[in-house]
Tab-separated table of C-alpha atoms in Angstrom:
chain	number	residue	atom	x	y	z
A	38	UNK	CA	56.773	175.372	5.726
A	39	UNK	CA	56.465	173.146	8.618
A	40	UNK	CA	58.902	169.227	8.100
A	41	UNK	CA	55.965	166.594	8.894
A	42	UNK	CA	56.316	164.777	11.850
A	43	UNK	CA	58.025	161.187	10.705
A	44	UNK	CA	55.440	158.916	12.876
A	45	UNK	CA	56.375	157.649	15.643
A	46	UNK	CA	56.061	153.934	16.638
A	47	UNK	CA	54.016	153.538	20.418
A	48	UNK	CA	56.672	151.972	23.120
A	49	UNK	CA	56.011	148.790	24.057
A	50	UNK	CA	55.777	147.769	27.368
A	51	UNK	CA	57.788	146.617	29.313
A	52	UNK	CA	57.721	142.997	29.497
A	53	UNK	CA	55.739	141.106	33.382
A	54	UNK	CA	57.748	139.652	35.171
A	55	UNK	CA	56.560	137.156	37.228
A	56	UNK	CA	57.174	137.668	40.983
A	57	UNK	CA	57.595	133.735	41.306
A	58	UNK	CA	59.992	134.117	38.111
A	59	UNK	CA	62.440	136.460	40.222
A	60	UNK	CA	61.855	135.022	42.984
A	61	UNK	CA	63.589	130.869	41.488
A	62	UNK	CA	65.737	133.270	39.099
A	63	UNK	CA	67.238	134.732	42.832
A	64	UNK	CA	66.947	130.787	44.524
A	65	UNK	CA	68.569	129.645	42.012
A	66	UNK	CA	72.577	129.909	42.364
A	67	UNK	CA	71.120	127.853	45.879
A	68	UNK	CA	69.862	124.456	44.241
A	69	UNK	CA	72.789	124.365	41.602
A	70	UNK	CA	71.834	122.733	38.588
A	71	UNK	CA	68.578	121.402	40.033
A	72	UNK	CA	66.997	126.069	40.590
A	73	UNK	CA	68.641	126.885	37.249
A	74	UNK	CA	66.274	124.319	35.161
A	75	UNK	CA	62.833	124.366	36.826
A	76	UNK	CA	63.851	128.028	36.179
A	77	UNK	CA	63.956	127.988	32.789
A	78	UNK	CA	61.496	125.137	32.377
A	79	UNK	CA	58.834	127.737	34.544
A	80	UNK	CA	59.364	130.714	33.099
A	81	UNK	CA	60.922	130.319	29.766
A	82	UNK	CA	59.035	133.957	28.527
A	83	UNK	CA	61.399	135.686	31.387
A	84	UNK	CA	63.668	137.964	30.184
A	85	UNK	CA	67.004	136.778	30.883
A	86	UNK	CA	66.022	133.345	30.129
A	87	UNK	CA	68.546	132.702	27.158
A	88	UNK	CA	71.589	134.012	29.208
A	89	UNK	CA	70.337	131.966	32.576
A	90	UNK	CA	70.706	128.758	29.353
A	91	UNK	CA	73.612	129.083	28.931
A	92	UNK	CA	74.808	129.465	32.647
A	93	UNK	CA	73.211	126.527	34.092
A	94	UNK	CA	74.652	124.681	31.052
A	95	UNK	CA	77.420	125.060	32.375
A	96	UNK	CA	76.567	124.182	36.070
A	97	UNK	CA	75.252	121.268	35.298
A	98	UNK	CA	78.681	120.253	33.498
A	99	UNK	CA	80.488	120.685	36.580
A	100	UNK	CA	77.481	118.454	38.852
A	101	UNK	CA	78.700	116.268	36.386
A	102	UNK	CA	82.515	115.893	36.674
A	103	UNK	CA	81.457	116.503	40.731
A	104	UNK	CA	79.113	113.492	40.556
A	105	UNK	CA	81.692	111.343	38.081
A	106	UNK	CA	84.392	112.094	39.798
A	107	UNK	CA	82.682	110.708	43.709
A	108	UNK	CA	81.283	108.090	41.967
A	109	UNK	CA	85.015	106.898	40.535
A	110	UNK	CA	86.164	107.013	44.000
A	111	UNK	CA	83.940	104.504	45.468
A	112	UNK	CA	83.074	101.300	45.106
A	113	UNK	CA	81.041	100.180	42.172
A	114	UNK	CA	77.985	99.136	43.197
A	115	UNK	CA	75.492	97.155	41.477
A	116	UNK	CA	72.719	98.907	39.861
A	117	UNK	CA	69.044	98.058	41.592
A	118	UNK	CA	66.778	95.739	39.275
A	119	UNK	CA	63.600	97.433	39.609
A	120	UNK	CA	62.652	98.883	36.003
A	121	UNK	CA	62.667	102.412	35.565
A	122	UNK	CA	59.637	104.462	35.697
A	123	UNK	CA	59.114	107.735	32.797
A	124	UNK	CA	59.816	110.500	34.335
A	125	UNK	CA	56.229	113.008	34.170
A	126	UNK	CA	55.571	116.226	33.236
A	127	UNK	CA	56.723	118.734	35.622
A	128	UNK	CA	53.209	120.204	36.606
A	129	UNK	CA	51.472	117.841	39.227
A	130	UNK	CA	48.505	115.643	38.017
A	131	UNK	CA	46.417	113.520	39.874
A	132	UNK	CA	47.803	109.571	40.776
A	133	UNK	CA	46.591	107.272	38.395
A	134	UNK	CA	49.116	104.864	39.835
A	135	UNK	CA	46.672	104.688	43.278
A	136	UNK	CA	45.319	100.854	43.864
A	137	UNK	CA	41.616	99.701	42.723
A	138	UNK	CA	39.267	100.550	45.125
A	139	UNK	CA	37.933	98.064	48.603
A	140	UNK	CA	34.378	98.828	48.466
A	141	UNK	CA	34.518	97.605	52.384
A	142	UNK	CA	37.649	99.676	53.347
A	143	UNK	CA	37.396	102.262	55.901
A	144	UNK	CA	37.714	105.840	53.799
A	145	UNK	CA	41.238	106.944	54.391
A	146	UNK	CA	42.595	109.989	56.473
A	147	UNK	CA	42.812	113.147	55.008
A	148	UNK	CA	46.665	113.430	55.281
A	149	UNK	CA	46.104	117.394	55.369
A	150	UNK	CA	44.688	117.365	58.469
A	151	UNK	CA	44.018	121.494	59.002
A	152	UNK	CA	41.088	122.466	56.773
A	153	UNK	CA	42.298	126.262	56.433
A	154	UNK	CA	40.226	128.219	54.731
A	155	UNK	CA	42.371	130.731	52.597
A	156	UNK	CA	39.685	132.890	51.281
A	157	UNK	CA	38.816	133.972	54.578
A	158	UNK	CA	42.614	135.161	55.291
A	159	UNK	CA	43.686	139.160	55.130
A	160	UNK	CA	46.741	139.837	52.949
A	161	UNK	CA	48.580	139.706	56.259
A	162	UNK	CA	46.949	136.399	57.561
A	163	UNK	CA	47.684	134.638	54.122
A	164	UNK	CA	51.945	135.797	54.141
A	165	UNK	CA	52.010	134.353	57.677
A	166	UNK	CA	50.254	131.035	56.666
A	167	UNK	CA	52.469	130.771	53.785
A	168	UNK	CA	55.867	131.116	55.645
A	169	UNK	CA	54.632	128.352	57.811
A	170	UNK	CA	53.182	126.010	55.383
A	171	UNK	CA	56.821	126.720	53.202
A	172	UNK	CA	58.723	125.427	56.697
A	173	UNK	CA	55.861	122.436	56.903
A	174	UNK	CA	56.789	121.882	53.425
A	175	UNK	CA	60.625	121.754	53.646
A	176	UNK	CA	60.084	119.111	56.870
A	177	UNK	CA	57.870	116.808	55.287
A	178	UNK	CA	60.084	116.344	51.682
A	179	UNK	CA	63.527	115.961	55.102
A	180	UNK	CA	60.911	112.741	56.000
A	181	UNK	CA	60.144	111.802	52.869
A	182	UNK	CA	63.908	111.851	51.452
A	183	UNK	CA	64.687	109.951	54.483
A	184	UNK	CA	61.902	107.174	54.412
A	185	UNK	CA	63.175	106.816	50.788
A	186	UNK	CA	67.368	106.214	52.188
A	187	UNK	CA	65.834	103.990	53.912
A	188	UNK	CA	64.291	101.607	51.435
A	189	UNK	CA	67.930	102.150	49.206
A	190	UNK	CA	70.018	101.459	51.522
A	191	UNK	CA	68.468	98.238	52.814
A	192	UNK	CA	68.544	97.252	49.117
A	193	UNK	CA	71.855	98.139	48.814
A	194	UNK	CA	72.608	96.141	51.957
A	195	UNK	CA	70.918	92.844	50.435
A	196	UNK	CA	72.976	93.304	47.581
A	197	UNK	CA	76.107	92.993	49.807
A	198	UNK	CA	75.085	90.654	51.752
A	199	UNK	CA	74.671	88.584	48.625
A	200	UNK	CA	78.315	89.361	47.669
A	201	UNK	CA	80.136	88.148	51.162
A	202	UNK	CA	78.103	85.404	50.622
A	203	UNK	CA	78.484	84.309	46.761
A	204	UNK	CA	82.267	82.616	46.629
A	205	UNK	CA	82.362	81.541	51.185
A	206	UNK	CA	82.039	77.324	50.888
A	207	UNK	CA	80.526	77.420	54.345
A	208	UNK	CA	77.402	80.496	53.672
A	209	UNK	CA	74.687	77.772	51.959
A	210	UNK	CA	72.478	78.353	54.962
A	211	UNK	CA	73.531	81.691	55.650
A	212	UNK	CA	71.855	82.581	51.387
A	213	UNK	CA	69.109	80.530	52.487
A	214	UNK	CA	68.168	82.314	56.113
A	215	UNK	CA	68.595	85.651	54.677
A	216	UNK	CA	66.650	84.685	51.221
A	217	UNK	CA	63.341	85.855	52.264
A	218	UNK	CA	64.391	89.191	53.423
A	219	UNK	CA	65.911	89.860	50.687
A	220	UNK	CA	63.235	88.995	48.533
A	221	UNK	CA	60.702	90.651	50.804
A	222	UNK	CA	63.372	94.475	50.932
A	223	UNK	CA	63.935	94.660	47.404
A	224	UNK	CA	59.652	94.664	46.325
A	225	UNK	CA	59.712	97.460	49.334
A	226	UNK	CA	62.643	99.127	47.126
A	227	UNK	CA	60.559	99.016	43.480
A	228	UNK	CA	57.984	100.077	45.200
A	229	UNK	CA	59.526	103.168	46.890
A	230	UNK	CA	61.306	104.013	43.584
A	231	UNK	CA	58.145	103.554	41.936
A	232	UNK	CA	56.066	105.979	44.500
A	233	UNK	CA	59.189	108.608	43.712
A	234	UNK	CA	59.426	108.266	40.357
A	235	UNK	CA	55.438	109.162	39.888
A	236	UNK	CA	55.864	112.128	41.150
A	237	UNK	CA	59.159	113.265	40.303
A	238	UNK	CA	60.189	114.278	43.831
A	239	UNK	CA	63.188	115.955	43.370
A	240	UNK	CA	62.941	118.063	46.683
A	241	UNK	CA	65.022	121.048	45.237
A	242	UNK	CA	63.141	121.702	41.946
A	243	UNK	CA	60.075	121.464	44.640
A	244	UNK	CA	61.822	123.435	47.618
A	245	UNK	CA	62.579	126.383	44.504
A	246	UNK	CA	58.559	126.135	43.770
A	247	UNK	CA	57.798	127.100	47.284
A	248	UNK	CA	60.001	130.057	47.603
A	249	UNK	CA	57.937	131.299	43.790
A	250	UNK	CA	54.501	131.102	45.295
A	251	UNK	CA	56.169	132.702	48.561
A	252	UNK	CA	57.111	135.801	46.260
A	253	UNK	CA	53.860	135.579	44.622
A	254	UNK	CA	51.980	135.835	48.418
A	255	UNK	CA	54.029	138.631	49.593
A	256	UNK	CA	55.035	140.930	46.440
A	257	UNK	CA	51.958	140.049	43.641
A	258	UNK	CA	48.335	141.206	42.786
A	259	UNK	CA	45.837	139.566	44.885
A	260	UNK	CA	44.887	137.157	42.825
A	261	UNK	CA	48.375	135.704	41.861
A	262	UNK	CA	48.964	135.870	45.953
A	263	UNK	CA	45.632	133.581	46.270
A	264	UNK	CA	46.547	131.783	43.274
A	265	UNK	CA	50.038	130.420	44.850
A	266	UNK	CA	48.602	130.017	47.781
A	267	UNK	CA	46.114	127.964	47.103
A	268	UNK	CA	49.150	126.344	45.789
A	269	UNK	CA	50.705	125.524	48.447
A	270	UNK	CA	48.422	124.156	50.155
A	271	UNK	CA	47.989	121.493	47.277
A	272	UNK	CA	51.752	120.304	47.508
A	273	UNK	CA	51.817	120.517	50.986
A	274	UNK	CA	48.494	118.126	50.928
A	275	UNK	CA	50.268	116.099	48.020
A	276	UNK	CA	53.831	115.341	50.002
A	277	UNK	CA	51.969	114.274	52.907
A	278	UNK	CA	50.062	111.768	50.830
A	279	UNK	CA	53.376	110.518	49.962
A	280	UNK	CA	55.463	110.760	53.174
A	281	UNK	CA	52.617	108.404	54.511
A	282	UNK	CA	53.265	105.312	52.266
A	283	UNK	CA	56.808	105.813	52.326
A	284	UNK	CA	57.460	105.721	56.141
A	285	UNK	CA	55.314	102.274	56.690
A	286	UNK	CA	57.450	101.444	54.193
A	287	UNK	CA	61.124	102.073	54.600
A	288	UNK	CA	60.584	101.078	58.623
A	289	UNK	CA	59.086	97.127	57.326
A	290	UNK	CA	62.474	97.561	55.070
A	291	UNK	CA	64.445	98.522	58.273
A	292	UNK	CA	62.658	95.117	60.084
A	293	UNK	CA	63.621	93.450	57.452
A	294	UNK	CA	66.576	93.811	57.477
A	295	UNK	CA	67.429	93.461	60.849
A	296	UNK	CA	65.453	89.940	60.272
A	297	UNK	CA	68.379	89.482	57.744
A	298	UNK	CA	71.613	91.060	59.895
A	299	UNK	CA	70.259	88.074	63.188
A	300	UNK	CA	69.758	85.698	60.292
A	301	UNK	CA	73.158	85.741	58.746
A	302	UNK	CA	74.516	86.366	62.094
A	303	UNK	CA	73.158	83.240	63.642
A	304	UNK	CA	74.013	81.289	60.103
A	305	UNK	CA	76.768	82.762	58.729
A	306	UNK	CA	80.444	81.031	58.998
A	307	UNK	CA	83.788	81.821	57.897
A	308	UNK	CA	86.433	79.721	57.266
A	309	UNK	CA	90.454	80.757	56.794
A	310	UNK	CA	91.080	82.245	53.919
A	311	UNK	CA	94.581	81.194	53.946
A	312	UNK	CA	98.442	82.456	54.380
A	313	UNK	CA	97.997	86.804	54.421
A	314	UNK	CA	101.520	87.114	54.104
A	315	UNK	CA	101.499	84.676	50.907
A	316	UNK	CA	100.235	88.240	49.422
A	317	UNK	CA	103.186	90.311	50.486
A	318	UNK	CA	101.144	93.325	50.038
A	319	UNK	CA	102.164	97.038	51.609
A	320	UNK	CA	99.036	98.573	53.950
A	321	UNK	CA	99.309	102.264	54.877
A	322	UNK	CA	97.196	103.528	57.970
A	323	UNK	CA	96.661	106.442	60.024
A	324	UNK	CA	96.962	106.484	63.428
A	325	UNK	CA	95.710	109.105	65.938
A	326	UNK	CA	96.193	109.118	69.956
A	327	UNK	CA	94.864	111.504	72.415
A	328	UNK	CA	95.867	111.399	76.232
A	329	UNK	CA	92.759	112.510	78.080
A	330	UNK	CA	94.314	113.830	81.089
A	331	UNK	CA	96.563	116.101	79.331
A	332	UNK	CA	95.168	118.824	77.749
A	333	UNK	CA	95.426	119.152	73.903
A	334	UNK	CA	98.636	115.947	74.369
A	335	UNK	CA	96.814	114.533	70.591
A	336	UNK	CA	100.072	112.976	68.270
A	337	UNK	CA	98.896	111.118	64.542
A	338	UNK	CA	100.846	109.148	62.730
A	339	UNK	CA	101.029	106.590	58.968
A	340	UNK	CA	102.146	103.533	59.736
A	341	UNK	CA	102.707	101.191	57.091
A	342	UNK	CA	103.056	97.652	57.629
A	343	UNK	CA	105.057	95.059	55.531
A	344	UNK	CA	103.653	91.583	55.186
A	345	UNK	CA	106.213	89.061	55.345
A	346	UNK	CA	106.111	84.813	54.257
A	347	UNK	CA	105.176	82.933	57.606
A	348	UNK	CA	104.546	79.035	58.610
A	349	UNK	CA	100.897	78.005	57.796
A	350	UNK	CA	98.636	79.263	60.586
A	351	UNK	CA	101.050	82.643	61.453
A	352	UNK	CA	101.676	86.076	60.153
A	353	UNK	CA	104.619	87.600	60.573
A	354	UNK	CA	104.977	92.117	59.402
A	355	UNK	CA	106.936	95.118	60.115
A	356	UNK	CA	105.204	97.685	62.010
A	357	UNK	CA	107.055	101.188	60.604
A	358	UNK	CA	105.996	104.354	60.616
A	359	UNK	CA	105.922	106.792	58.034
A	360	UNK	CA	109.552	107.209	55.723
A	361	UNK	CA	109.961	103.652	57.836
A	362	UNK	CA	112.014	105.467	60.679
A	363	UNK	CA	110.923	102.978	62.695
A	364	UNK	CA	109.958	100.130	62.227
A	365	UNK	CA	108.821	97.031	64.792
A	366	UNK	CA	109.034	93.200	63.927
A	367	UNK	CA	105.888	90.850	64.795
A	368	UNK	CA	104.803	87.066	64.581
A	369	UNK	CA	101.234	86.439	65.215
A	370	UNK	CA	99.550	82.444	64.653
A	371	UNK	CA	95.867	81.991	65.678
A	372	UNK	CA	94.296	85.637	64.679
A	373	UNK	CA	95.424	87.516	67.595
A	374	UNK	CA	97.939	85.338	69.699
A	375	UNK	CA	101.528	86.684	69.825
A	376	UNK	CA	104.399	84.562	69.354
A	377	UNK	CA	107.199	87.445	69.156
A	378	UNK	CA	108.267	90.760	68.707
A	379	UNK	CA	111.046	93.018	67.774
A	380	UNK	CA	112.003	96.481	68.530
A	381	UNK	CA	115.418	96.271	67.733
A	382	UNK	CA	116.898	97.562	64.810
A	383	UNK	CA	119.384	94.611	63.696
A	384	UNK	CA	116.615	93.579	61.122
A	385	UNK	CA	113.677	95.334	60.592
A	386	UNK	CA	114.595	97.405	57.076
A	387	UNK	CA	111.555	96.708	54.751
A	388	UNK	CA	112.129	95.116	51.175
A	389	UNK	CA	115.272	93.467	52.034
A	390	UNK	CA	113.618	89.830	51.818
A	391	UNK	CA	112.761	89.504	55.622
A	392	UNK	CA	110.913	86.765	57.103
A	393	UNK	CA	108.808	85.446	60.253
A	394	UNK	CA	111.546	83.428	60.726
A	395	UNK	CA	114.485	87.066	60.866
A	396	UNK	CA	112.141	87.888	63.921
A	397	UNK	CA	112.409	85.161	65.146
A	398	UNK	CA	115.389	84.027	65.637
A	399	UNK	CA	117.001	87.991	66.934
A	400	UNK	CA	118.178	87.501	69.751
A	401	UNK	CA	117.137	90.256	70.936
A	402	UNK	CA	113.325	89.887	70.115
A	403	UNK	CA	110.709	89.529	73.268
A	404	UNK	CA	109.410	85.877	73.040
A	405	UNK	CA	105.626	85.042	73.438
A	406	UNK	CA	103.796	81.681	75.490
A	407	UNK	CA	100.971	81.373	75.136
A	408	UNK	CA	99.658	79.521	77.961
A	409	UNK	CA	95.816	78.310	79.404
A	410	UNK	CA	94.204	78.900	76.275
A	411	UNK	CA	90.248	79.019	76.435
A	412	UNK	CA	87.796	78.485	73.321
A	413	UNK	CA	89.072	76.553	70.438
A	414	UNK	CA	90.953	77.917	67.341
A	415	UNK	CA	90.084	81.494	65.690
A	416	UNK	CA	89.060	79.997	63.065
A	417	UNK	CA	86.386	78.928	61.400
A	418	UNK	CA	84.081	82.372	62.658
A	419	UNK	CA	81.227	81.770	64.513
A	420	UNK	CA	78.972	84.568	65.413
A	421	UNK	CA	79.434	85.000	69.819
A	422	UNK	CA	82.368	82.893	69.795
A	423	UNK	CA	84.920	84.030	72.944
A	424	UNK	CA	88.195	82.988	72.886
A	425	UNK	CA	90.579	83.611	75.717
A	426	UNK	CA	94.204	82.960	76.760
A	427	UNK	CA	97.187	84.752	78.680
A	428	UNK	CA	100.543	85.948	77.267
A	429	UNK	CA	103.802	85.073	79.248
A	430	UNK	CA	106.267	87.925	77.609
A	431	UNK	CA	110.040	87.928	78.041
A	432	UNK	CA	112.519	90.249	76.410
A	433	UNK	CA	115.841	89.045	78.709
A	434	UNK	CA	117.755	85.895	79.727
A	435	UNK	CA	115.833	85.403	83.271
A	436	UNK	CA	113.776	82.500	82.516
A	437	UNK	CA	110.408	84.317	84.311
A	438	UNK	CA	108.012	86.307	82.609
A	439	UNK	CA	108.108	89.904	82.352
A	440	UNK	CA	104.874	91.174	82.449
A	441	UNK	CA	101.968	88.495	81.659
A	442	UNK	CA	98.508	90.011	80.124
A	443	UNK	CA	95.328	88.546	79.914
A	444	UNK	CA	93.525	88.174	76.739
A	445	UNK	CA	90.180	87.792	75.450
A	446	UNK	CA	88.074	87.779	72.100
A	447	UNK	CA	84.395	88.016	70.827
A	448	UNK	CA	83.891	87.892	66.953
A	449	UNK	CA	80.492	89.332	65.833
A	450	UNK	CA	78.408	89.209	62.806
A	451	UNK	CA	78.093	91.499	60.957
A	452	UNK	CA	79.167	94.634	59.530
A	453	UNK	CA	78.772	96.605	56.490
A	454	UNK	CA	82.165	98.376	55.312
A	455	UNK	CA	81.968	100.190	51.861
A	456	UNK	CA	85.995	100.233	51.457
A	457	UNK	CA	88.092	97.087	52.141
A	458	UNK	CA	90.664	96.241	49.619
A	459	UNK	CA	89.700	92.941	49.630
A	460	UNK	CA	86.382	93.560	47.650
A	461	UNK	CA	84.631	92.375	50.302
A	462	UNK	CA	82.488	94.663	52.195
A	463	UNK	CA	80.701	92.820	55.612
A	464	UNK	CA	83.142	92.324	57.816
A	465	UNK	CA	83.241	91.106	61.328
A	466	UNK	CA	83.391	92.830	64.593
A	467	UNK	CA	86.000	91.922	67.057
A	468	UNK	CA	85.718	92.744	70.526
A	469	UNK	CA	89.351	92.456	71.793
A	470	UNK	CA	90.981	93.403	75.507
A	471	UNK	CA	93.805	92.665	77.302
A	472	UNK	CA	94.923	93.280	80.745
A	473	UNK	CA	98.367	93.621	83.418
A	474	UNK	CA	98.048	94.677	86.385
A	475	UNK	CA	98.244	98.120	85.528
A	476	UNK	CA	97.474	98.184	82.097
A	477	UNK	CA	93.934	97.967	81.097
A	478	UNK	CA	93.293	97.897	76.947
A	479	UNK	CA	89.862	97.400	75.226
A	480	UNK	CA	89.492	97.466	70.958
A	481	UNK	CA	86.877	97.185	68.878
A	482	UNK	CA	88.356	96.063	65.269
A	483	UNK	CA	86.329	95.293	61.921
A	484	UNK	CA	87.816	91.859	60.624
A	485	UNK	CA	87.366	91.673	57.405
A	486	UNK	CA	87.920	87.731	56.772
A	487	UNK	CA	88.344	87.649	52.863
A	488	UNK	CA	91.565	89.336	53.682
A	489	UNK	CA	92.319	88.040	56.885
A	490	UNK	CA	93.259	91.182	58.968
A	491	UNK	CA	91.781	94.226	60.585
A	492	UNK	CA	90.850	97.257	58.265
A	493	UNK	CA	89.802	99.591	61.025
A	494	UNK	CA	90.226	99.898	64.610
A	495	UNK	CA	88.727	102.413	67.455
A	496	UNK	CA	90.083	101.685	71.421
A	497	UNK	CA	90.559	102.866	74.607
A	498	UNK	CA	94.124	102.132	77.039
A	499	UNK	CA	94.176	102.927	80.642
A	500	UNK	CA	97.408	102.983	82.787
A	501	UNK	CA	98.273	103.273	86.175
A	502	UNK	CA	101.006	103.334	88.749
A	503	UNK	CA	102.753	105.423	86.329
A	504	UNK	CA	104.484	109.491	87.560
A	505	UNK	CA	101.039	111.451	86.781
A	506	UNK	CA	99.326	108.362	88.341
A	507	UNK	CA	96.515	106.875	85.686
A	508	UNK	CA	96.578	107.637	81.826
A	509	UNK	CA	93.942	107.578	79.966
A	510	UNK	CA	93.858	107.374	76.128
A	511	UNK	CA	91.951	106.899	73.215
A	512	UNK	CA	93.502	105.386	69.633
A	513	UNK	CA	92.049	105.268	66.966
A	514	UNK	CA	93.318	103.205	63.506
A	515	UNK	CA	92.170	103.684	59.900
A	516	UNK	CA	93.696	101.655	57.701
A	517	UNK	CA	93.389	103.705	53.878
A	518	UNK	CA	94.183	101.046	51.081
A	519	UNK	CA	97.667	98.531	49.574
A	520	UNK	CA	100.410	100.949	49.164
A	521	UNK	CA	101.631	97.565	46.850
A	522	UNK	CA	100.115	94.093	45.805
A	523	UNK	CA	101.709	91.350	43.296
A	524	UNK	CA	100.041	90.416	40.570
C-alpha cells in the first residue's frame, strides 16, 4: 500500500530586490557612513539590511572618532549664532519656506532650461540622457557646495576679525568700520544655512540616490526606469533652484568680506606687544632650501629659536639646528633691524642662562650699525607703512664695514592664519627685502603682532659673483609650534 504523501508547503518566492537598492549597497563603501545610512533609510526591506546595519554602526563610529581627532587638532572656533534648522524627512517635498509672491513682480525663470519629454525617449536614449543628467547633478552639487563654503568661510572670518580686535587698545575705529559688514555676512550665513537645512543638501546622500536611479534605468523594468528618470529630472531642477538661490548669496558674502578687510586695513593699528624675550620660550620651525640652478639640490632642517632676555625694544635669540648641534646668536631692535650676529661657539649654548649681553660682548660677534633710516619705528603697525635703512656689518678689526646691506620693509594688514601660537588668527604680511652688490633677497613674512614674531616665511635669494655664476634659491620657513613656554 502506498503511504499518504506528506503535504508540501509551497516554496516561498525570493524577495524582489530593487535594482536601486543593489546599486546603493554597492556604492555605500565609497560614501562611508552617509552611504550606508542612505541605503538603510531607503531599503529597509532588503534581505541584507540587518547585516549592513551592524557594519554601518562600526563605519559611522570610526568616522566620528576621526572627525573628533581632527577637531581636537585645530583651534576651537565659536559656534555659529544662526538657529539650528530641523532636519527634514529624507524624501524630497515641496518647499514651504518660499517668500510670499509679489503680484507685480516678473515671473521667475525656470531653472531647468532644458525641457525634456522623457516619454518620447527610447530605452537606450533614456539611459544616455540619465548618464548626462547624473553628471549635471554632480556639477550642480559641486557649485552649491562651494557657494555654501564661501558663506561659511566669510562667517568664520568675521569671528576672527572680532577675536583679533577684542584686546587691541587701538582697534576701536577698525571695529566700527567693520561692524556693518560683519552684520551683513552673519545674515547671509544664516540664510545660506536655512536653505541647506530645509532641503538637507548633503552631497554624499544625494549622489548615492542618483546612482540608484541610474541602476534602475539601466536594469529595471520599463515602468521603474521611467519613474527613476522622472526622479532624476526632479532632482536636477531642485538642485539648480537651490544653486541659483545660493550663488548670489555667496558672491555677496565674498564682497562683504573684501569690504570688511579693506575697512580693517585702513583703520586698524597694532601697538607694540612688549618684549618678546621676556616670555623665554622656544619655538621650532621647519626650513626648506631649494637651489634652483642645481638639479635635486634641496635640503630641509628643523630649527629651534631660543629667545633670550634683552633690553627694551630689542630681541635676542639663538637660532639652532636640530639637536642644538650648531647655533647662531642674533640681537635685533625695532622689528627687523640687526644689532649683532654671533657665529662662534663660545657662548651659544641654549639653557645656560645666556642673554643679549653675551652676544653683544662676544669679541667674535659681528657688530651691525644702522644708518639712513626712513619711515619711523616698526611699531605701531599701520597698513602700507614703509621703512628703509642700511646695515653696515663689521666682523673684523678693520674700522671699515665688510658688507653694507640696503634694507626695506612694507607692512600690510591683514591675513588669516589659523595656527599662530599666540591664539591671534589675524596676522600681518611683511614684505622684507635686502641686497648688497652681489646678493638680492626678498621675503614675505607672516607676522603675528600678538606674539611679536614671524610665524611663517617664504623667500628667494639670488647671489651673483660666485664660482658657479648666478645662484638662486628659494627658502620656505614654517614655524610649527612652541616647544616650551613659562606659565
